[in-house]
CSV table of C-alpha atoms and ligand atoms in Angstrom, one decimal:
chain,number,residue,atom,x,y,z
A,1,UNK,CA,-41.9,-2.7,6.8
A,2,UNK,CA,-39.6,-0.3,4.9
A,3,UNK,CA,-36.3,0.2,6.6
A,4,UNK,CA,-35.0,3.8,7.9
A,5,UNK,CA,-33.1,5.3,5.0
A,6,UNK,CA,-29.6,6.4,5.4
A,7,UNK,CA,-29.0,9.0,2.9
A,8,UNK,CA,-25.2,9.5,1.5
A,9,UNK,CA,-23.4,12.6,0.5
A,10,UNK,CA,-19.7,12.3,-0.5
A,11,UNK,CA,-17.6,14.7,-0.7
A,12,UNK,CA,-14.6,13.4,-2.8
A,13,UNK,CA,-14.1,10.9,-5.5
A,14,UNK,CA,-10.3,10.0,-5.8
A,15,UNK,CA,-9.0,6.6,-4.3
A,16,UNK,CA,-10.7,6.8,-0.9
A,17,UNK,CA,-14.1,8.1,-2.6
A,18,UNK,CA,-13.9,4.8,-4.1
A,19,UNK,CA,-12.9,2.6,-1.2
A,20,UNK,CA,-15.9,4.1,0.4
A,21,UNK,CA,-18.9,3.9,-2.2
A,22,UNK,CA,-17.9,0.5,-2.3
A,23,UNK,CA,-18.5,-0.1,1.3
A,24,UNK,CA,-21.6,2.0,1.3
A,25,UNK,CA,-22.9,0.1,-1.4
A,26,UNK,CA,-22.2,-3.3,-0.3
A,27,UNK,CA,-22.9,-2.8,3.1
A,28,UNK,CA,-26.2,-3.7,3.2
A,29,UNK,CA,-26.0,-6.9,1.0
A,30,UNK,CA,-23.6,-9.0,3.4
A,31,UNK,CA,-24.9,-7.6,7.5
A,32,UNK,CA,-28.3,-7.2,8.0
A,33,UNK,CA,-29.0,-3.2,8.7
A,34,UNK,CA,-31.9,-2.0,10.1
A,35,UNK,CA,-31.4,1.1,7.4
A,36,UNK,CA,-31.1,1.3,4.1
A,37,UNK,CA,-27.9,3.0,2.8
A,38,UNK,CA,-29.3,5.7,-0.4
A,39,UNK,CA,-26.1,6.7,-2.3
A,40,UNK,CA,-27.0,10.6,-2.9
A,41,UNK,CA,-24.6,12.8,-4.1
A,42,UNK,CA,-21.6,13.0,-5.0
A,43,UNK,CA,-19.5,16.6,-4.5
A,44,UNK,CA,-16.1,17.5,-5.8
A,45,UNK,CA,-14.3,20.1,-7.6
A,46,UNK,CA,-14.7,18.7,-11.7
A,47,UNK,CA,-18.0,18.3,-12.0
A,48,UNK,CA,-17.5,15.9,-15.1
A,49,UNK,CA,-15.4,13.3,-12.9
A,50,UNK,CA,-17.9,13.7,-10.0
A,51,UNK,CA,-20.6,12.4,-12.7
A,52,UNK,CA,-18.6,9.4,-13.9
A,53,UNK,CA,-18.3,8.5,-10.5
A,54,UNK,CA,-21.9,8.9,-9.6
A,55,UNK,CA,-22.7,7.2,-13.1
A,56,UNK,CA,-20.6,4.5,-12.2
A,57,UNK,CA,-21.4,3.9,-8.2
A,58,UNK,CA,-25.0,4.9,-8.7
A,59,UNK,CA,-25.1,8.1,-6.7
A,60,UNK,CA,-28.5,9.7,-7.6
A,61,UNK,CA,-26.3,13.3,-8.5
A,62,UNK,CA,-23.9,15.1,-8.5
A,63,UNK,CA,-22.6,18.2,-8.0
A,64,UNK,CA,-19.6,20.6,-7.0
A,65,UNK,CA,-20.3,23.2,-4.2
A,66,UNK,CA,-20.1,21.1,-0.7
A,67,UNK,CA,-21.6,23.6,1.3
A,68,UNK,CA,-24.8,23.5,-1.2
A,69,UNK,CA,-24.4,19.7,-0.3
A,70,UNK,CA,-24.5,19.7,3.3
A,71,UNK,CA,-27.9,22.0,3.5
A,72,UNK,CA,-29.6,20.1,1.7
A,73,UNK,CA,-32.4,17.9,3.5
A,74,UNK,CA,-32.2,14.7,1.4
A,75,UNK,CA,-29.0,13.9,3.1
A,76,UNK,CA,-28.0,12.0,6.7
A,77,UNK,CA,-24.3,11.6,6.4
A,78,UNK,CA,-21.8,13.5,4.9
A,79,UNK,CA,-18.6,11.4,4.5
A,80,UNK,CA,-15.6,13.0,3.7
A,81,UNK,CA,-13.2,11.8,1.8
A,82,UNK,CA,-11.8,15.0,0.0
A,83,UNK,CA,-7.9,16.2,0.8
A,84,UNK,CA,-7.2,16.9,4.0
A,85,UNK,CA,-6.9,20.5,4.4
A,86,UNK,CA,-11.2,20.2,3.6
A,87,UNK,CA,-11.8,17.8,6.4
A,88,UNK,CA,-12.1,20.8,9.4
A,89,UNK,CA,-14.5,23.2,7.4
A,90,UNK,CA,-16.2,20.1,5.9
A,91,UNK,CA,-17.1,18.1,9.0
A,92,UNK,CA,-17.9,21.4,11.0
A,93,UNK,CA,-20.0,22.4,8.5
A,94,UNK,CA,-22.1,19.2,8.5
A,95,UNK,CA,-22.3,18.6,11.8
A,96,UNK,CA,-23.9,22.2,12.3
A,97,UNK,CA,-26.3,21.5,9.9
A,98,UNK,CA,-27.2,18.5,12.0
A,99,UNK,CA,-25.6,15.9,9.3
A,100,UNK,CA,-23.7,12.8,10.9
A,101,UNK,CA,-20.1,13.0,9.4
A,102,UNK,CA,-17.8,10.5,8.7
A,103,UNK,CA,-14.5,11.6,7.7
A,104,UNK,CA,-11.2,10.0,6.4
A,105,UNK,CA,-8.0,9.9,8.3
A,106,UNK,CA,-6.5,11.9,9.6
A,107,UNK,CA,-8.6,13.7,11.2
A,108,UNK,CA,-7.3,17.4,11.0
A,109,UNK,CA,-3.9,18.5,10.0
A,110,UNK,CA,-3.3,19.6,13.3
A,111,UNK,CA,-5.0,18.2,16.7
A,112,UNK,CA,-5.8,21.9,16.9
A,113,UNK,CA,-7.7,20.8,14.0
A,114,UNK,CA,-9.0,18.0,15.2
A,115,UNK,CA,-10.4,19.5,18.2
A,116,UNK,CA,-12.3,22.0,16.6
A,117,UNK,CA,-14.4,18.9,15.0
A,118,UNK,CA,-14.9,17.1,18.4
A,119,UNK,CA,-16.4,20.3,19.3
A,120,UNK,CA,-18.7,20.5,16.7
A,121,UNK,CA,-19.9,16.9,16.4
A,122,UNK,CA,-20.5,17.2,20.1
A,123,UNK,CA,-22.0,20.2,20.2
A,124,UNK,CA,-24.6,18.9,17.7
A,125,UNK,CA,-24.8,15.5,19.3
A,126,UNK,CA,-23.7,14.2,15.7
A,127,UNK,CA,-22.5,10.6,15.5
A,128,UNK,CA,-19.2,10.4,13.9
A,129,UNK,CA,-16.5,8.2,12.8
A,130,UNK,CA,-13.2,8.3,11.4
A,131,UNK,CA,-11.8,5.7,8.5
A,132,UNK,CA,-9.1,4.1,10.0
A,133,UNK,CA,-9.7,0.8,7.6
A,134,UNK,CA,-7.4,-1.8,9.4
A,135,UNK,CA,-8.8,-2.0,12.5
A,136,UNK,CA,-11.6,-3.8,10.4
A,137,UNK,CA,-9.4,-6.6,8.7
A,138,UNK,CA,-10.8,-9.7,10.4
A,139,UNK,CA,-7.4,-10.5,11.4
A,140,UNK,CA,-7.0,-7.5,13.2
A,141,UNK,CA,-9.6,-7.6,14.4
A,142,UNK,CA,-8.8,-11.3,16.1
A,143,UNK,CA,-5.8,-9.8,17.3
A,144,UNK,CA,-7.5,-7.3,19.0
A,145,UNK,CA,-10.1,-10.4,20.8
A,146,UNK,CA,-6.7,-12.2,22.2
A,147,UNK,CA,-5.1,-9.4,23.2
A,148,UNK,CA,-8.6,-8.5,25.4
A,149,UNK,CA,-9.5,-12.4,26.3
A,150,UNK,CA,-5.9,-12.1,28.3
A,151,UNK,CA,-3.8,-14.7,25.8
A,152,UNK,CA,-0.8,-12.2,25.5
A,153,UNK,CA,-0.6,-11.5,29.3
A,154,UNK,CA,1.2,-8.4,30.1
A,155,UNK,CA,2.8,-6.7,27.1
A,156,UNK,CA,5.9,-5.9,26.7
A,157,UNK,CA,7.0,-4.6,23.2
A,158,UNK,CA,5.0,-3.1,20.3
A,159,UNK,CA,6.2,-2.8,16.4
A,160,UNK,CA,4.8,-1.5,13.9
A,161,UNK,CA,6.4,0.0,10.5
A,162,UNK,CA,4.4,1.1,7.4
A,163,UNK,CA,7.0,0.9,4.3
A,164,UNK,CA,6.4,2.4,0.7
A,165,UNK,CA,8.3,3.8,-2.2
A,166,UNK,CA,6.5,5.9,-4.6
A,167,UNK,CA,8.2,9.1,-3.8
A,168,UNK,CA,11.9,8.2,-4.3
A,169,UNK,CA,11.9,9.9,-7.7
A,170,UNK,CA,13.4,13.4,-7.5
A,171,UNK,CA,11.5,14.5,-10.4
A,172,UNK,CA,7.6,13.9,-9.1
A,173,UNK,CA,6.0,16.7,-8.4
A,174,UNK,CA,4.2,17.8,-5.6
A,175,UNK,CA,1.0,19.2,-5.0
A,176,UNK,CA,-2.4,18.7,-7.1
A,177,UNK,CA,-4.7,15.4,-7.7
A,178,UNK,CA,-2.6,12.4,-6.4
A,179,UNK,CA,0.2,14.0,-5.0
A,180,UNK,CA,-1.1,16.8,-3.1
A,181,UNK,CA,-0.1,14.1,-0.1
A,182,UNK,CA,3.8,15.6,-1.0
A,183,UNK,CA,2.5,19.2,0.1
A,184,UNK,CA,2.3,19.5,3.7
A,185,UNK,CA,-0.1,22.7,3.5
A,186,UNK,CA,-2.8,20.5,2.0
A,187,UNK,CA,-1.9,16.9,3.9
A,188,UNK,CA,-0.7,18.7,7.2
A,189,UNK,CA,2.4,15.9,7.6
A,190,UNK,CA,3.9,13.7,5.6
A,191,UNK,CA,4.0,10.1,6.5
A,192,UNK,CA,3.8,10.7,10.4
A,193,UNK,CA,0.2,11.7,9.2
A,194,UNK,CA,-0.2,9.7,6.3
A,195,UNK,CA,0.8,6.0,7.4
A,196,UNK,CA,2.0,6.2,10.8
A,197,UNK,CA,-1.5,7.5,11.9
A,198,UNK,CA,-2.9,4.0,11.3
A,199,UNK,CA,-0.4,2.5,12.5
A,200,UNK,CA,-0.8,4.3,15.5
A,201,UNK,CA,-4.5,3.8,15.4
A,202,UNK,CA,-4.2,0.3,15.6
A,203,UNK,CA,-2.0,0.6,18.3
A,204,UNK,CA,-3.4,2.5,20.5
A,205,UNK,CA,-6.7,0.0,20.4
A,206,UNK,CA,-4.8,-3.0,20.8
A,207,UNK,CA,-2.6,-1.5,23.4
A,208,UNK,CA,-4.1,1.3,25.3
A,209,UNK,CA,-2.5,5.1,25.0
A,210,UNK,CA,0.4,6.3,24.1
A,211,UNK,CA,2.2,8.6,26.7
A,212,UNK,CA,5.4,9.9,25.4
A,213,UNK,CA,7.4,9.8,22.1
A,214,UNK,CA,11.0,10.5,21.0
A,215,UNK,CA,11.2,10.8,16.6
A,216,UNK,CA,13.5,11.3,14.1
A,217,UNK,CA,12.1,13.1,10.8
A,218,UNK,CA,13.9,13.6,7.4
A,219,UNK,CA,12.7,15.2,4.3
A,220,UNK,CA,15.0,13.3,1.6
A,221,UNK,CA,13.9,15.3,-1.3
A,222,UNK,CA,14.3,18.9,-0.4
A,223,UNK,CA,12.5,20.6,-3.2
A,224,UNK,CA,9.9,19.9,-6.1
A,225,UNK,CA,7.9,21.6,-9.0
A,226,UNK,CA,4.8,22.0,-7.4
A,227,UNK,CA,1.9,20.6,-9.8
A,228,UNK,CA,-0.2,23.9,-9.4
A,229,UNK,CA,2.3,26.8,-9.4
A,230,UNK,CA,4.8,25.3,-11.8
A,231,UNK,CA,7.6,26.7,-9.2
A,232,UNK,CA,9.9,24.4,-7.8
A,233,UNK,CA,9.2,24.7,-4.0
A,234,UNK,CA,10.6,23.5,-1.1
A,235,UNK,CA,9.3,20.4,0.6
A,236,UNK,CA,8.4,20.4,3.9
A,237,UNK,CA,6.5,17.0,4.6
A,238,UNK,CA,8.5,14.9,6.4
A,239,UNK,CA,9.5,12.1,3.8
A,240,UNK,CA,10.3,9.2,7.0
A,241,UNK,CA,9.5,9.4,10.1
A,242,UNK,CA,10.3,6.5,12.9
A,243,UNK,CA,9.5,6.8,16.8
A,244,UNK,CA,10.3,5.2,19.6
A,245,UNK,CA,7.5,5.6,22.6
A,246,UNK,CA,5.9,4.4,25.8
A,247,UNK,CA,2.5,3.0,26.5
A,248,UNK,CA,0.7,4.0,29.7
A,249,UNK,CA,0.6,0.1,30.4
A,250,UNK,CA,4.3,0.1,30.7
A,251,UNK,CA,5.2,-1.2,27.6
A,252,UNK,CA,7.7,0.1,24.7
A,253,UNK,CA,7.5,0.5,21.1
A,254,UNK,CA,9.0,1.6,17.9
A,255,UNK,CA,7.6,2.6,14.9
A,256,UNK,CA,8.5,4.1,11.9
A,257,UNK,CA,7.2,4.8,8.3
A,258,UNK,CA,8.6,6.1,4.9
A,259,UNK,CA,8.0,6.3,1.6
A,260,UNK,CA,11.8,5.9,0.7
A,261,UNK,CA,11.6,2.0,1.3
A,262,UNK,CA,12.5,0.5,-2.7
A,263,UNK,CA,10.9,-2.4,-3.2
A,264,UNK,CA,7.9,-1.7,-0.4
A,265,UNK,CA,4.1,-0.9,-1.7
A,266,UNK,CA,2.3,-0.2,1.2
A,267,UNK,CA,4.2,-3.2,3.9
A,268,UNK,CA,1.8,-1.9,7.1
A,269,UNK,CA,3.4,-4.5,9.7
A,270,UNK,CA,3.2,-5.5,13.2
A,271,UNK,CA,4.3,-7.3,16.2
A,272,UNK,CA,3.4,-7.2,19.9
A,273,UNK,CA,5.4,-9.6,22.4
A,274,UNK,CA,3.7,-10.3,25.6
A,275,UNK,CA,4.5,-12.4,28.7
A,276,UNK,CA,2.9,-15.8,27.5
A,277,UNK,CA,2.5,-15.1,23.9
A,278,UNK,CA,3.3,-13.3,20.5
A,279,UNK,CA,1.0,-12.0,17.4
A,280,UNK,CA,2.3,-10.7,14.1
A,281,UNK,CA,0.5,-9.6,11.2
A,282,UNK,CA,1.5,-8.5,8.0
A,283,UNK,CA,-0.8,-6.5,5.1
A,284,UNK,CA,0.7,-8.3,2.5
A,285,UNK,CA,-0.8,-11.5,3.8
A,286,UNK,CA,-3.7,-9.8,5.3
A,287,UNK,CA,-5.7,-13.1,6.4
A,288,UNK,CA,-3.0,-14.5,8.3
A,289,UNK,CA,-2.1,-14.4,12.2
A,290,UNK,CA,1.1,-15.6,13.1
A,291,UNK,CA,0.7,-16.6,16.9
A,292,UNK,CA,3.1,-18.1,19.2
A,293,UNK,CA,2.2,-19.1,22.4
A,294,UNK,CA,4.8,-20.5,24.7
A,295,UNK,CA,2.5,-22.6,26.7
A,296,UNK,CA,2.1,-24.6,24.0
A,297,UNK,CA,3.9,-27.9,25.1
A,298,UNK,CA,6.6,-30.3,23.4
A,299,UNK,CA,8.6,-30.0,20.4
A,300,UNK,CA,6.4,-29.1,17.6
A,301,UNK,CA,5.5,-25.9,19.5
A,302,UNK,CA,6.3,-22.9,17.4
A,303,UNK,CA,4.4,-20.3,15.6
A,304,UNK,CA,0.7,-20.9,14.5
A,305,UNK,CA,0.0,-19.1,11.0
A,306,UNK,CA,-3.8,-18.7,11.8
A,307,UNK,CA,-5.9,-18.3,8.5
A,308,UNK,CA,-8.0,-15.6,9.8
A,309,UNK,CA,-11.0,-17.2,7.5
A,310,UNK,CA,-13.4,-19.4,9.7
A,311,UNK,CA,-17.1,-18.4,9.9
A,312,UNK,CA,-16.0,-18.1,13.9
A,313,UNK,CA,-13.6,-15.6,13.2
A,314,UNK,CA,-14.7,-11.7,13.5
A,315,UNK,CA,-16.5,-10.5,10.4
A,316,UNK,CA,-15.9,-14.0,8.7
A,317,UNK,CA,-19.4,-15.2,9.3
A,318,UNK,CA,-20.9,-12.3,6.4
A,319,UNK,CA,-18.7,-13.4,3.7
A,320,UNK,CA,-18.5,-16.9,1.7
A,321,UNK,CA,-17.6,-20.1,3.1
A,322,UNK,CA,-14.7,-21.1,5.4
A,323,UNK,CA,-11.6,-20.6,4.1
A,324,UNK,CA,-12.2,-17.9,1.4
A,325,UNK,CA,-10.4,-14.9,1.6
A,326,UNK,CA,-11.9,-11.5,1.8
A,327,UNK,CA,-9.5,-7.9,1.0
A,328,UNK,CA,-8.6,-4.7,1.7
A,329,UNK,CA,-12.3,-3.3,0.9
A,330,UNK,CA,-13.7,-5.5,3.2
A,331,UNK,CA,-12.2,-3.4,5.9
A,332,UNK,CA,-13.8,-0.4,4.6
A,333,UNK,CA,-17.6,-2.5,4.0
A,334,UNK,CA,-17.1,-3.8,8.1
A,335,UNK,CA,-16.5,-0.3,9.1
A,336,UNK,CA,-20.2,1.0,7.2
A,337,UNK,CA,-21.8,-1.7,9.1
A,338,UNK,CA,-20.5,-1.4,12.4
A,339,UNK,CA,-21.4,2.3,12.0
A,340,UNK,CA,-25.0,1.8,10.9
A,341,UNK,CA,-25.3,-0.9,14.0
A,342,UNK,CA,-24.1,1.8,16.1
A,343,UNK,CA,-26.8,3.8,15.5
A,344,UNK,CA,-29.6,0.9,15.8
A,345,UNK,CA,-27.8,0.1,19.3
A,346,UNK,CA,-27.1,3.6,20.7
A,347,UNK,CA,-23.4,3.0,21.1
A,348,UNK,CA,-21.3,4.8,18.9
A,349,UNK,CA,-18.9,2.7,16.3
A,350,UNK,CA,-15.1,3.3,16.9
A,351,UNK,CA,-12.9,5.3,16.2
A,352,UNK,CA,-15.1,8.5,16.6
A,353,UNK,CA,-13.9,12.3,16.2
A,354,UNK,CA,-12.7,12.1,19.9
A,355,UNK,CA,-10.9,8.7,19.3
A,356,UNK,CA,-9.4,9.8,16.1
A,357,UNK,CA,-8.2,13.1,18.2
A,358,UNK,CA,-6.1,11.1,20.5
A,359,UNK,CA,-4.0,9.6,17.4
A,360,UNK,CA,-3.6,13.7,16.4
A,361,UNK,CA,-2.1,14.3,19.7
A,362,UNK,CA,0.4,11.4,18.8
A,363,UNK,CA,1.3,12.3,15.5
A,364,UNK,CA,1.8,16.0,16.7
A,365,UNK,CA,4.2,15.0,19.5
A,366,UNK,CA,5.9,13.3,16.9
A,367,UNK,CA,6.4,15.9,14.7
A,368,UNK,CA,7.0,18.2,17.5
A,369,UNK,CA,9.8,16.0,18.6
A,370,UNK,CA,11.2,15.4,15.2
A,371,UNK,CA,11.8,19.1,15.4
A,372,UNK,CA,13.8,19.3,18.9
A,373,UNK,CA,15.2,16.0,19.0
A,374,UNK,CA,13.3,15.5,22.5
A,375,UNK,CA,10.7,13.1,24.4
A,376,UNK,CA,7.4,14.5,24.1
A,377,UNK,CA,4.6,13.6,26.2
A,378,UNK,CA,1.5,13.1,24.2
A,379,UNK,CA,-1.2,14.4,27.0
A,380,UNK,CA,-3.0,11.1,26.5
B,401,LIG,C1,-0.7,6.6,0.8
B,401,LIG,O1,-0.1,6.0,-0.3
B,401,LIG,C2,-1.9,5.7,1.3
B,401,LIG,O2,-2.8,5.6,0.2
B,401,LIG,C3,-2.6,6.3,2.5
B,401,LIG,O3,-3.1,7.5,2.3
B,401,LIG,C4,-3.7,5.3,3.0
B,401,LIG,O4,-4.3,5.8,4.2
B,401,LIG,C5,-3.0,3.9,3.3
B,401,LIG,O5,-4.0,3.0,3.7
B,401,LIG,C6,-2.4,3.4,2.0
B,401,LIG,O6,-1.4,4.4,1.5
């Protein structure tokens, strides 16, 4: 019998409108779906890239006016993947027209933002989901199984830092394709929105909310050309941003994130300490999990590297044979899945709008108390 379709519109086709036709694409050739994922259309502004990208992921169009897109009756989903000052009147806009949205992270700008697109995908009675990729690395993942089989016991201390280094010169511009990350009316935050939002994602799945926060922000680089006006304008991202804060469970943590790290591509780390054990994982060596447990008796006891590659481990089972690494992508091809089986099973794939709106009221308290130099509650 001919599966269900899912019919795909995408609405951006830089780095993460990549990241994501891959997933769409390959989706269906490793989990068994009970639909069948039909790349679409493609939308974004140049019309000429938007068809190399359709040409080259096999998206049956493209085209350049969203809002064209999302009345259209040959599409399902509308994913979003466009900058993120779109992702409000994007997702709104789709869910109204009775589209299920998916939409990169972070959500809004602004949980004001955010909250607006709860409303809307609830209103409708949309499903949703937000991209918040490394949830899906199988190692991750585990992490996540340990923590919730009880290995760790009570928690006591999370870590979590997400270095890079790509802005350091004083000469990059900001604003435009690429770099419109370096303008904060476009990307609403710098890296408190940029990077610390997943790690903060992560967190708050594998460790429950987080209450309060204290931060310190700095913008290094004060002003730059901006790609678009040609005017050198201030900057007003915040170029590094760390945090120290408290989990409802009692628990402490600090986190921080910059692009000013030399030598650091994208070094998304952390560790949680609990009362019988310790996990640490590391992007740069994405398949491990380093695990000490300290029940583990006599002298050889120490920390396990776990190769997070057996076909018992989450996700593991889809992919090749023990032992063979999967990647990044995979991350982004386990979150398509789980969202198609969602909708088979009836319950919805995580993190949804409201989920990724709790990580906004995070990443606004920490802005907000970059700015005053005080704890902030988060409301969560
Ligand atoms: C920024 O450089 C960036 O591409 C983020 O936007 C992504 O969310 C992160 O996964 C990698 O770094």
């Amino acid at each position: 019998m001919a599966k269900e379709k899912l019919r795909v519109g995408l609405v951006g086709y830089g780095f993460m409108g990549r990241t994501h036709s891959n997933a769409f694409r390959s989706a269906g050739r490793f989990f068994d779906l009970d639909r069948e994922i039909e790349l679409v259309s493609v939308c974004g502004r140049d019309g000429d890239k938007a068809q190399a990208h359709a040409d080259n992921w096999g998206f049956k169009r493209a085209e350049t006016d969203w809002r064209r897109m999302i009345r259209r009756k040959d599409i399902d989903l509308v994913d979003i993947a466009a900058p993120n000052d779109m992702h409000k009147d994007i997702a709104i806009a789709a869910a109204k027209a009775g589209k299920m949205v998916m939409c990169e992270k972070p959500l809004g700008r602004t949980s004001k933002e955010s909250e607006a697109m709860v409303k809307a995908v609830e209103a409708a009675g949309v499903p949703s989901m937000v991209w918040y990729n490394y949830r899906r690395i199988p190692a991750v993942t585990f992490a996540k199984q340990l923590i919730d089989a009880g290995k760790l016991g009570r928690v006591y201390h999370y870590r979590a830092k997400f270095l890079q280094d790509w802005t350091i010169a004083e000469d990059l511009p900001q604003g435009g394709a690429g770099l419109w990350r370096l303008d904060a009316s476009v990307a609403g935050s710098g890296v408190t929105g940029d990077l610390l939002a997943h790690c903060i994602d992560t967190a708050m799945w594998l460790n429950g909310p987080i209450t309060s926060v204290t931060a310190l922000t700095e913008t290094f680089v004060k002003e730059r050309t901006h790609s678009l006006t040609g005017k050198v304008q201030p900057v007003t991202i915040d170029d590094a941003s760390l945090f120290l804060a408290r989990f409802a469970n009692g628990s402490l943590a600090n986190f921080e994130a910059t692009r000013y790290a030399r030598g650091h591509k994208a070094a998304y780390t952390f560790e949680i300490n609990g009362e019988h054990a310790s996990i640490a994982w590391d992007l740069h060596d994405l398949t491990r999990l380093a695990y000490f447990d300290h029940r583990d008796e006599g002298p050889e006891r120490g920390w396990r590297s776990i190769h997070v590659t057996d076909g018992d481990h989450p996700y593991m089972g889809h992919w090749w044979v023990p032992g063979l690494s999967i990647g990044y992508e995979h991350s982004f091809i386990h979150q398509v899945a789980d969202f198609v089986q969602g909708l088979s099973s009836g319950e919805a794939a995580a993190p949804t709008f409201a989920d990724a709106l709790k990580t906004d009221r995070v990443t606004d308290a920490v802005l907000k108390s970059g700015k005053n130099g005080r704890w902030v509650e988060s409301g969560l």
